[in-house]
PDB file of C-alpha atoms in Angstrom:
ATOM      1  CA  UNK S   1     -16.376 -36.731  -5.924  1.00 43.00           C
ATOM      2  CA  UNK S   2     -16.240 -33.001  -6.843  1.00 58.00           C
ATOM      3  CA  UNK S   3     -12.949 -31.743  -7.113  1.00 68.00           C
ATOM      4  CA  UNK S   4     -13.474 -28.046  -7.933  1.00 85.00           C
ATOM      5  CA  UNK S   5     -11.540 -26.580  -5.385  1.00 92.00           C
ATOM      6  CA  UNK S   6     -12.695 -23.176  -6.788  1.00 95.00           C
ATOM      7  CA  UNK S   7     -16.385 -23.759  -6.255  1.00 96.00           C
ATOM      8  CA  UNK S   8     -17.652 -21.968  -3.108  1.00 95.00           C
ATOM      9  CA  UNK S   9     -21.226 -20.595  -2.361  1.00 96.00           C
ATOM     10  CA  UNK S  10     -22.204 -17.176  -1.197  1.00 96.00           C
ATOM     11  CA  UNK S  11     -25.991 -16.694  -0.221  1.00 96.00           C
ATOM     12  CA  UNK S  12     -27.018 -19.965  -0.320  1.00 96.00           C
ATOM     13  CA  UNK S  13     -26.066 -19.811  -4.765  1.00 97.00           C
ATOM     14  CA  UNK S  14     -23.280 -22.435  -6.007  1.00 97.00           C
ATOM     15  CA  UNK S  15     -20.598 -20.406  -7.563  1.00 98.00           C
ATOM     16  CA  UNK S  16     -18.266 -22.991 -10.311  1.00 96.00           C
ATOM     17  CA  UNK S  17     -15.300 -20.205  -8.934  1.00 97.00           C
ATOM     18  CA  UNK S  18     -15.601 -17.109  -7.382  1.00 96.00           C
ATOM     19  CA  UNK S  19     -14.726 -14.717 -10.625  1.00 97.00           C
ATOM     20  CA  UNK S  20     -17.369 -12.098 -11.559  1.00 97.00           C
ATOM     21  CA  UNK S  21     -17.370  -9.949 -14.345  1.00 96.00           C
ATOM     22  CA  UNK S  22     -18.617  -6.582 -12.528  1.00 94.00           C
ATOM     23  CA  UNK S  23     -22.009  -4.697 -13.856  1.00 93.00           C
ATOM     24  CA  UNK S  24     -20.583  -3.264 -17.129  1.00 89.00           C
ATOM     25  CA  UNK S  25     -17.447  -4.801 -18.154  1.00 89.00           C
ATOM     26  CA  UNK S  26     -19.118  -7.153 -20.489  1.00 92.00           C
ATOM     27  CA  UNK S  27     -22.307  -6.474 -21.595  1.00 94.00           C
ATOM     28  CA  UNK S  28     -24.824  -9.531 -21.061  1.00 97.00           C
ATOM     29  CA  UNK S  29     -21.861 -11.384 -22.403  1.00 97.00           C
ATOM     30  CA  UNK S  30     -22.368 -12.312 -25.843  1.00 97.00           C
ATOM     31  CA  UNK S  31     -20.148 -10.029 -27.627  1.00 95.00           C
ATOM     32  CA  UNK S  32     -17.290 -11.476 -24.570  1.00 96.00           C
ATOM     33  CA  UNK S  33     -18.387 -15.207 -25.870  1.00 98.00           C
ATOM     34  CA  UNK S  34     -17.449 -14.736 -29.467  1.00 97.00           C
ATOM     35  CA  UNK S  35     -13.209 -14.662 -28.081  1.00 96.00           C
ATOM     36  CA  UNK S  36     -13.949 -16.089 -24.688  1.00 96.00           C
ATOM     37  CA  UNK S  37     -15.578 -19.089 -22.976  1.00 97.00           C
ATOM     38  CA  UNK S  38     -17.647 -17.224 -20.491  1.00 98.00           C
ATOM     39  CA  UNK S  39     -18.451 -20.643 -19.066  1.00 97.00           C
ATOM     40  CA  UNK S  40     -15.117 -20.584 -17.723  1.00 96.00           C
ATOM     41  CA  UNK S  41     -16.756 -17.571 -15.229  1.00 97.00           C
ATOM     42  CA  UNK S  42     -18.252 -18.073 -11.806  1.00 98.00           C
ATOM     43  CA  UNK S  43     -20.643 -15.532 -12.686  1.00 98.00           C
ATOM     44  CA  UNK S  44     -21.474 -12.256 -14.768  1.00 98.00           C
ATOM     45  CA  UNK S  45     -23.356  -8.840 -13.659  1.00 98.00           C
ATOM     46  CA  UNK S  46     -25.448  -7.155 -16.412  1.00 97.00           C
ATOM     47  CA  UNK S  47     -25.081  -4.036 -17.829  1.00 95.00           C
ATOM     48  CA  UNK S  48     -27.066  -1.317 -15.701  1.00 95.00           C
ATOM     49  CA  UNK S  49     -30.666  -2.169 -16.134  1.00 98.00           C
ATOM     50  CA  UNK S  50     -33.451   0.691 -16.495  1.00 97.00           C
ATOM     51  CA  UNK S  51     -37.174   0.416 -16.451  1.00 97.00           C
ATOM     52  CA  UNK S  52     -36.838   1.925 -19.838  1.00 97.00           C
ATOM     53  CA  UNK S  53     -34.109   1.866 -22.573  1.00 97.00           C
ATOM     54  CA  UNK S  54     -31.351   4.635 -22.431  1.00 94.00           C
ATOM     55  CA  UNK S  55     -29.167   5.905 -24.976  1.00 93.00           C
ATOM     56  CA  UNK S  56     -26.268   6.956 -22.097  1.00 87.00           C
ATOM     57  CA  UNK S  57     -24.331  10.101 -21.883  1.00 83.00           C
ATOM     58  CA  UNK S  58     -23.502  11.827 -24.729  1.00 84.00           C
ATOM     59  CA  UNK S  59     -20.136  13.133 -25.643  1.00 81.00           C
ATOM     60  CA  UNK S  60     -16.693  11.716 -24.016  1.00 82.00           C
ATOM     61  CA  UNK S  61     -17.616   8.223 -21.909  1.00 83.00           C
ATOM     62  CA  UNK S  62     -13.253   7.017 -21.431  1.00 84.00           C
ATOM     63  CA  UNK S  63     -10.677   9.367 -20.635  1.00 83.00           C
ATOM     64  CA  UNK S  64      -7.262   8.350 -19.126  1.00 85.00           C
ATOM     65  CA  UNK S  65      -5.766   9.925 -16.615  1.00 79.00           C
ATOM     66  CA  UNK S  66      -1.782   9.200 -15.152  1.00 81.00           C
ATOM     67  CA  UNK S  67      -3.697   7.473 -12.347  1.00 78.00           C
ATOM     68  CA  UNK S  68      -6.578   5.855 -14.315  1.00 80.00           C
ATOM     69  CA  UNK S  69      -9.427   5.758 -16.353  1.00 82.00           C
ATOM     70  CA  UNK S  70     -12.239   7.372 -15.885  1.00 82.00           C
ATOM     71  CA  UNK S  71     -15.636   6.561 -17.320  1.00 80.00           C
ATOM     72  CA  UNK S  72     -18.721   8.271 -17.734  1.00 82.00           C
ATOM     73  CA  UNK S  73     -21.391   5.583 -19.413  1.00 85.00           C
ATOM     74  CA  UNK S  74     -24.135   6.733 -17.530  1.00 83.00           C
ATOM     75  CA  UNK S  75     -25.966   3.154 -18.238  1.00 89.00           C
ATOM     76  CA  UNK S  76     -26.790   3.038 -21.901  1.00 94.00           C
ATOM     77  CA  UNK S  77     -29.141   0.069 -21.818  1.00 96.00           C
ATOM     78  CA  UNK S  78     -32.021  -1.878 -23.674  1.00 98.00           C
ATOM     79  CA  UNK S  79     -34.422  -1.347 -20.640  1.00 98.00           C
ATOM     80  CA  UNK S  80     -36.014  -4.467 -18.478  1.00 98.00           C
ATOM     81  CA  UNK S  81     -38.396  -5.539 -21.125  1.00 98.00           C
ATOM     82  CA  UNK S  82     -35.355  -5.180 -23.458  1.00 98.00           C
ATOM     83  CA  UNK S  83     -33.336  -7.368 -21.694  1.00 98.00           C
ATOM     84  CA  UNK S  84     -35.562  -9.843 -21.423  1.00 98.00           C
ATOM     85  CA  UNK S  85     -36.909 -10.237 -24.750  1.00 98.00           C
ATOM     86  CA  UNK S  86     -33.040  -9.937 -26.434  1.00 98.00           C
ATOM     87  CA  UNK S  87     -30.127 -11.062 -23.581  1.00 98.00           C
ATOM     88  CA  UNK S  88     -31.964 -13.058 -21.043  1.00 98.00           C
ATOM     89  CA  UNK S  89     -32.027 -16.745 -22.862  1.00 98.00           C
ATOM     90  CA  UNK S  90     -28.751 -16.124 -23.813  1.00 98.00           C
ATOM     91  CA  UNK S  91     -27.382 -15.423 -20.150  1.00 97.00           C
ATOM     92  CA  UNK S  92     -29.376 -18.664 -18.555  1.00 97.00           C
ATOM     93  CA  UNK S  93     -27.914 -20.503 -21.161  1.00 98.00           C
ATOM     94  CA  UNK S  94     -24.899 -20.394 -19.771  1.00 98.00           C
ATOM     95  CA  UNK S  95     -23.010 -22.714 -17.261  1.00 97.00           C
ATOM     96  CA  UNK S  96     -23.078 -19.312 -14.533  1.00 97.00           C
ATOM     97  CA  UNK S  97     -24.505 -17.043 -12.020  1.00 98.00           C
ATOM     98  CA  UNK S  98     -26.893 -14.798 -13.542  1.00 98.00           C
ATOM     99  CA  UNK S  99     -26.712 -11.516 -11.576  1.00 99.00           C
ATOM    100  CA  UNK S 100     -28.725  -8.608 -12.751  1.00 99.00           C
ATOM    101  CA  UNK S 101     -27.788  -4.933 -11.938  1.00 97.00           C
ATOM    102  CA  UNK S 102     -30.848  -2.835 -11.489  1.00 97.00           C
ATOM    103  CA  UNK S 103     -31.099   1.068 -11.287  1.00 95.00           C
ATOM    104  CA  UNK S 104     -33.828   3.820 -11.145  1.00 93.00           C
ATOM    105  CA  UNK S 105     -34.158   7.268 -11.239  1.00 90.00           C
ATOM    106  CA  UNK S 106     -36.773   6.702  -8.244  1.00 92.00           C
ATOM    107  CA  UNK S 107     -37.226   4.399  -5.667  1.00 93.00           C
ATOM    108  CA  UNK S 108     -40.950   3.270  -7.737  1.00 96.00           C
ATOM    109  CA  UNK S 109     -38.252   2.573 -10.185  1.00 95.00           C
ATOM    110  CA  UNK S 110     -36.281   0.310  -8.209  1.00 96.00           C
ATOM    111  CA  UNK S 111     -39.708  -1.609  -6.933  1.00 97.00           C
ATOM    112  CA  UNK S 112     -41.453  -1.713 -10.495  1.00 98.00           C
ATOM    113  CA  UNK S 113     -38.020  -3.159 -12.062  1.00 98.00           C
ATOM    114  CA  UNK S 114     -38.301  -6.011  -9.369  1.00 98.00           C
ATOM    115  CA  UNK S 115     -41.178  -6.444  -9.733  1.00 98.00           C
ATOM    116  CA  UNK S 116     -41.189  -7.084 -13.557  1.00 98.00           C
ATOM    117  CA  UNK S 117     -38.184  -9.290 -13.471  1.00 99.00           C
ATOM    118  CA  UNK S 118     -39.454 -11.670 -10.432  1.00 98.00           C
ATOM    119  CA  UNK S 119     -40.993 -14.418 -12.516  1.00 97.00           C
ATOM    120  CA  UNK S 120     -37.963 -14.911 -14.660  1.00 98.00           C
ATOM    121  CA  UNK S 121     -34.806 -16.856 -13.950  1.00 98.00           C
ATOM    122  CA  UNK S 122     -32.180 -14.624 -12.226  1.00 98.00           C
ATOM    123  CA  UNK S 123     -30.061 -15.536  -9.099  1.00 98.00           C
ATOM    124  CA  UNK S 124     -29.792 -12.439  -7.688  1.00 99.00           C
ATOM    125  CA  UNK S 125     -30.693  -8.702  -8.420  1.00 99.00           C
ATOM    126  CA  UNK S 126     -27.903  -6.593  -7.633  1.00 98.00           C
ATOM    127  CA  UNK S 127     -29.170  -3.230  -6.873  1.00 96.00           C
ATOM    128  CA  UNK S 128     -27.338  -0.404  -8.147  1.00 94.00           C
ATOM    129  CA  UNK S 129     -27.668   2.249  -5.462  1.00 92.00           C
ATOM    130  CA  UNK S 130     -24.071   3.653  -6.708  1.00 79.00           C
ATOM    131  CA  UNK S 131     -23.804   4.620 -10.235  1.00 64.00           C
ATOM    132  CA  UNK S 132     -22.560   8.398 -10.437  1.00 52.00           C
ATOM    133  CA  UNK S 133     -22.692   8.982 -14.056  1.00 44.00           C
ATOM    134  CA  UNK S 134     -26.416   9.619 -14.195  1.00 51.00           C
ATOM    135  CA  UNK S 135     -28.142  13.165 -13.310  1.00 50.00           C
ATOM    136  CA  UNK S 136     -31.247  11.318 -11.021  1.00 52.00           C
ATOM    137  CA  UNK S 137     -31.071   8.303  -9.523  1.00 51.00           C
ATOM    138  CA  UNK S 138     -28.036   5.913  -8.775  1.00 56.00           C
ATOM    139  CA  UNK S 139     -25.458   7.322  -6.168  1.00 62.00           C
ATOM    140  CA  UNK S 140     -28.314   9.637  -5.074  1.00 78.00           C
ATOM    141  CA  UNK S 141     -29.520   6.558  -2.843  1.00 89.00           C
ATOM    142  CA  UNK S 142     -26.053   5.619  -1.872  1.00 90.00           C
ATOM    143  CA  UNK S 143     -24.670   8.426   0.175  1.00 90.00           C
ATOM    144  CA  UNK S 144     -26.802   8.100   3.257  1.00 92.00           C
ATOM    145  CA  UNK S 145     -27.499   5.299   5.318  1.00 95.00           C
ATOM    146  CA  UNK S 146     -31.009   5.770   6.197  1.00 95.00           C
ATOM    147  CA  UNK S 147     -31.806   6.543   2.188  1.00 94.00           C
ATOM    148  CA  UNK S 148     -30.375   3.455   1.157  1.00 95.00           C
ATOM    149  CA  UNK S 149     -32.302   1.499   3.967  1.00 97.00           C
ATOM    150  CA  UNK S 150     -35.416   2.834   2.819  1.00 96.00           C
ATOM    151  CA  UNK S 151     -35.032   1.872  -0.574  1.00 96.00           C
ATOM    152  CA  UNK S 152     -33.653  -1.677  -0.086  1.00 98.00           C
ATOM    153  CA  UNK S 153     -36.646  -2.004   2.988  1.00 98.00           C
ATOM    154  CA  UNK S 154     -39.329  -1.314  -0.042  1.00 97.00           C
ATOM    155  CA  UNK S 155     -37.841  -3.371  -3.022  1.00 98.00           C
ATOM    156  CA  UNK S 156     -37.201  -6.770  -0.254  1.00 98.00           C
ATOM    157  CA  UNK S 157     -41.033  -6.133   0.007  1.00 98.00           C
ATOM    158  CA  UNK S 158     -41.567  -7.002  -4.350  1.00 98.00           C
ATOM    159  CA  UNK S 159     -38.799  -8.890  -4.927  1.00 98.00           C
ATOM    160  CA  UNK S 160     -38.368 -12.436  -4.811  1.00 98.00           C
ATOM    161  CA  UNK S 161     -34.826 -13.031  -5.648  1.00 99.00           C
ATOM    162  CA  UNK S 162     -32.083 -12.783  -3.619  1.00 98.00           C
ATOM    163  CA  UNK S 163     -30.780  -9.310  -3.288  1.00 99.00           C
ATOM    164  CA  UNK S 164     -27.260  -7.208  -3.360  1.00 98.00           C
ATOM    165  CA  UNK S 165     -26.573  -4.158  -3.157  1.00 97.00           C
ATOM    166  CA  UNK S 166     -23.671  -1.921  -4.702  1.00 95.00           C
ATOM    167  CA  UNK S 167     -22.443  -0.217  -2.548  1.00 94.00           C
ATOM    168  CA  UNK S 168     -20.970   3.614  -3.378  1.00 90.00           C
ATOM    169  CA  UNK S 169     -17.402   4.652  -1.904  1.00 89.00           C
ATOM    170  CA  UNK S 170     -18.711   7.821  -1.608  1.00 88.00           C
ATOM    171  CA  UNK S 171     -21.247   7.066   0.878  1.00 92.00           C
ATOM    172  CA  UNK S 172     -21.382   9.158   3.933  1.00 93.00           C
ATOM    173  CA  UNK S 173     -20.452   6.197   6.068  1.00 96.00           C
ATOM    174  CA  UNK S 174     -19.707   2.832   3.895  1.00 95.00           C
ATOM    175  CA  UNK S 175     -20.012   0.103   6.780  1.00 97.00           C
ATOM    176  CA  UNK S 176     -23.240   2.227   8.686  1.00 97.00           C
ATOM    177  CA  UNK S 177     -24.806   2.445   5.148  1.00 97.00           C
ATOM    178  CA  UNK S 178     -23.995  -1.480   4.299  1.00 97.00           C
ATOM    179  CA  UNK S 179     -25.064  -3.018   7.861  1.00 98.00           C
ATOM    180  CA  UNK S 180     -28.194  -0.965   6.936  1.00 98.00           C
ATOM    181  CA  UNK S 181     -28.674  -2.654   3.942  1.00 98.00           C
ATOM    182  CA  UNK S 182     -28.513  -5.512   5.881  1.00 97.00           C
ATOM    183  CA  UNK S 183     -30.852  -5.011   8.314  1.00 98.00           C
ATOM    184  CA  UNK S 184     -33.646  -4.073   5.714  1.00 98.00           C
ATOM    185  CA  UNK S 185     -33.422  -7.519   3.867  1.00 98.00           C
ATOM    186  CA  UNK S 186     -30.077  -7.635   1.713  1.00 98.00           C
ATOM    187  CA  UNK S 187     -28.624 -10.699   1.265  1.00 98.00           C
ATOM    188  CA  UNK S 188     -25.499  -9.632   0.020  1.00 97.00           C
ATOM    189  CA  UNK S 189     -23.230  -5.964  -0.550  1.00 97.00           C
ATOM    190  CA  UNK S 190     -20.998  -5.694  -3.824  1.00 95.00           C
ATOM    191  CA  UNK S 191     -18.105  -3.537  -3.059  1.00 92.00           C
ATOM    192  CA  UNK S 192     -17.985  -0.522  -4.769  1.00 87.00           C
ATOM    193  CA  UNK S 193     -19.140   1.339  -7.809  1.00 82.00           C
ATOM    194  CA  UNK S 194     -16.782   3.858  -9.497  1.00 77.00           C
ATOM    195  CA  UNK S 195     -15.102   6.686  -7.762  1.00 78.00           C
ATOM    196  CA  UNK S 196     -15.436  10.352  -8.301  1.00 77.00           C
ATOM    197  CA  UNK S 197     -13.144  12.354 -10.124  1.00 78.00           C
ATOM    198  CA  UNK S 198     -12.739  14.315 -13.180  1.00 78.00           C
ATOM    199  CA  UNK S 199      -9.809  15.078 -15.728  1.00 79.00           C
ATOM    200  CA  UNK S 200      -8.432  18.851 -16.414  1.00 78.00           C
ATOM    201  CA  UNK S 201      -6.161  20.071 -19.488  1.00 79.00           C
ATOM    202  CA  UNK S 202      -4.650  22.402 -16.785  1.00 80.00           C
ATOM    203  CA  UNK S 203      -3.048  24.306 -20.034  1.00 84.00           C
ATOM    204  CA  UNK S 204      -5.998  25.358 -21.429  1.00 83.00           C
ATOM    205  CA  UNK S 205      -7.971  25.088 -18.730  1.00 79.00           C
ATOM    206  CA  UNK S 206     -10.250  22.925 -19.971  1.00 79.00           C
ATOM    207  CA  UNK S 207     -12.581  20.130 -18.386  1.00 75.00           C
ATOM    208  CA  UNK S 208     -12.047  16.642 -20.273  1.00 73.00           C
ATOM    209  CA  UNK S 209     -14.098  14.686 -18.050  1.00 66.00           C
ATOM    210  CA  UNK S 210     -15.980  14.583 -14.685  1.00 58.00           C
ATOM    211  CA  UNK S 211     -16.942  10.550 -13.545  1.00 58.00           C
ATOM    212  CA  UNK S 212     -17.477   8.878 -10.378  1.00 49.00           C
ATOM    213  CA  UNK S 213     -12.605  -3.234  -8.446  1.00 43.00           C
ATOM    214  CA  UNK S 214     -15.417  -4.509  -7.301  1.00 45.00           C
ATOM    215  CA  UNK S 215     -15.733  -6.986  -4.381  1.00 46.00           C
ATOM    216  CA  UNK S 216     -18.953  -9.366  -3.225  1.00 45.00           C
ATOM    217  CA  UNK S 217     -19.920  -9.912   0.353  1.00 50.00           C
ATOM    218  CA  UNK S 218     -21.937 -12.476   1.765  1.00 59.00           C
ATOM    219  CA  UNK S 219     -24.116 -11.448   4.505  1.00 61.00           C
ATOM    220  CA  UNK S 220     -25.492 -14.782   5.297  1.00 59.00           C
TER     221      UNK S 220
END
């Protein structure tokens, strides 16, 4: 008898408990494993993914604020083939949900990254249509519905795993652009990517720092 009163599924995938590191908090999770059991997880969501590698944005990435932090990455990342060759084993290895967070700069970026990671071993692609930290690309397919719809209508076509999509609280309309999402083939939305905002030394007028919780929902 199983008596994991944790466990619970969402899209048809067997989750040990429903705690998920979000895209970016942890890397692909080795560098977590070395102080924690990552086992003890549900699940983890890779670092932003990129067709090719990228060094991130340069300068400041973490500034805190009275209200927050803000952060300004703009996915630094090994690129797909990257990944795959250097984090991949390591993640299916593991007793967890593998979730990987794509991005693109186009949508032939979001259907060529599916595309290359279908024949591996992945539970579900979350697709980041959200990220704000990057000049082309990310939250530039998040802030209308029909854009969004579009995109995730085109990658369902390629993509054999099951599919999320993070969401962006600065869409036009959140719950238009996520039933969207739905409609076109998603199989799940992951609420939200970071918020806008920036931090100002008001005394010397000077800009520190301009950047953009994260929730899972089932649409099955």
């Amino acid at each position: 008898m199983d008596n994991n009163l944790l466990a619970t599924s969402f899209s048809g995938v067997e989750f040990k408990n429903p705690i998920v590191l979000a895209s970016g908090t942890c890397g692909f999770g080795e560098n977590l494993n070395e102080s924690f059991d990552i086992e003890k997880l549900g699940g983890i969501s890779s670092k932003g993914l990129t067709i090719n590698p990228s060094p991130g944005n340069s300068g400041i990435r973490i500034w805190e604020t009275p209200s927050g932090i803000l952060n300004s990455v703009g996915l630094e990342n090994p690129g797909i083939k990257g990944f795959i060759d250097q984090h991949l084993e390591f993640v299916n290895s593991k007793n967890l949900v593998n979730i990987v967070n794509l991005s693109g700069h186009s949508i032939d970026d979001y259907i060529r990254g599916a595309d290359l990671l279908n024949d591996y071993k992945i539970d579900f692609i979350e697709l980041n249509i959200s990220c704000p930290n990057v000049k082309n690309g990310g939250m530039n397919f998040g802030v209308k519905a029909e854009i969004a719809g579009d995109l995730v209508k085109k990658v369902r076509r390629v993509c054999k795993h099951k599919l999320i999509i993070k969401l962006s609280p600065n869409a036009e309309n959140i719950v238009d652009l996520g039933k969207v999402c739905e409609d076109e083939g998603a199989d799940g939305l992951s609420l939200v990517n970071t918020f806008l905002g920036m931090a100002i030394d008001i005394k010397n007028k000077k800009l520190y720092l301009i950047t953009p919780m994260q929730v899972y929902l089932d649409l099955q």
